[in-house]
Short mmCIF file of C-alpha atoms in Angstrom, two decimals:
data_model
loop_
_atom_site.label_atom_id
_atom_site.label_comp_id
_atom_site.label_asym_id
_atom_site.label_seq_id
_atom_site.Cartn_x
_atom_site.Cartn_y
_atom_site.Cartn_z
CA MET G 1 -5.28 -17.88 13.27
CA VAL G 2 -4.41 -19.35 9.87
CA ASN G 3 -6.71 -18.25 7.04
CA GLN G 4 -4.98 -20.04 4.15
CA VAL G 5 -1.99 -22.27 3.42
CA PHE G 6 -0.75 -22.01 -0.17
CA GLN G 7 2.09 -23.72 -2.05
CA ASP G 8 3.41 -21.72 -5.01
CA SER G 9 4.86 -23.07 -8.27
CA ASP G 10 8.37 -23.12 -6.74
CA GLY G 11 7.22 -25.26 -3.81
CA VAL G 12 7.38 -22.42 -1.28
CA ILE G 13 4.66 -22.56 1.41
CA TRP G 14 2.83 -19.31 2.18
CA ILE G 15 0.68 -19.00 5.31
CA ALA G 16 -1.93 -16.22 5.46
CA THR G 17 -2.66 -15.32 9.08
CA GLU G 18 -4.31 -12.63 11.16
CA ASP G 19 -0.82 -11.35 12.06
CA GLY G 20 1.01 -11.23 8.74
CA LEU G 21 2.09 -13.40 5.83
CA SER G 22 4.62 -16.15 6.51
CA ARG G 23 6.86 -17.75 3.89
CA PHE G 24 8.48 -21.16 4.43
CA ASP G 25 11.06 -22.33 1.87
CA GLY G 26 11.69 -25.72 3.46
CA ALA G 27 14.39 -24.44 5.81
CA ASP G 28 13.46 -20.97 7.08
CA PHE G 29 10.35 -19.00 7.99
CA VAL G 30 10.09 -15.30 7.12
CA THR G 31 7.06 -13.29 8.26
CA PHE G 32 5.98 -10.13 6.46
CA ARG G 33 3.96 -7.50 8.36
CA LYS G 34 2.66 -3.99 7.94
CA ASP G 35 5.37 -1.35 8.42
CA ASN G 36 4.27 2.28 8.23
CA SER G 37 7.82 3.41 7.44
CA ASP G 38 8.07 1.08 4.41
CA SER G 39 5.97 2.10 1.39
CA ILE G 40 6.12 -1.40 -0.16
CA ALA G 41 5.24 -3.37 2.99
CA LEU G 42 1.89 -5.05 3.55
CA ILE G 43 -1.03 -2.65 3.92
CA ASN G 44 -2.60 -4.71 6.72
CA ASN G 45 -1.42 -7.58 8.94
CA TYR G 46 -4.71 -9.47 8.57
CA ILE G 47 -4.11 -11.61 5.46
CA GLU G 48 -7.15 -13.46 4.17
CA LEU G 49 -5.79 -15.07 1.02
CA ILE G 50 -2.89 -15.37 -1.39
CA TYR G 51 -3.18 -16.27 -5.06
CA GLU G 52 -0.36 -16.76 -7.58
CA VAL G 53 -0.94 -14.74 -10.78
CA GLY G 54 2.41 -15.23 -12.50
CA GLU G 55 5.99 -16.24 -11.91
CA GLN G 56 6.94 -14.75 -8.52
CA LYS G 57 3.79 -12.55 -8.52
CA PHE G 58 0.94 -12.89 -6.05
CA ILE G 59 -2.30 -11.16 -5.20
CA ILE G 60 -2.63 -10.81 -1.44
CA GLY G 61 -6.07 -10.17 0.05
CA THR G 62 -6.07 -8.19 3.28
CA LEU G 63 -8.79 -6.52 5.34
CA SER G 64 -7.67 -3.24 3.70
CA GLY G 65 -7.94 -4.53 0.12
CA LEU G 66 -5.86 -6.33 -2.48
CA GLN G 67 -2.13 -5.93 -2.91
CA LEU G 68 0.27 -7.17 -5.60
CA TYR G 69 3.41 -8.87 -4.28
CA ASP G 70 6.28 -9.06 -6.79
#
């Protein structure tokens, strides 16, 4: 399920889903998911929203709270 599709200031498409955050740069998809062994990974796979707050900085809203992506 897609919760939000967002295009950042660089033209990259971000897709917030119930199973992670996908990034599409026009050629490749990369999906980011929760990883308990990685302290800087997403805190929850259920992504509700993404909002750009600065150059290459985003607030990501998950079911577990907000997270800053830099």
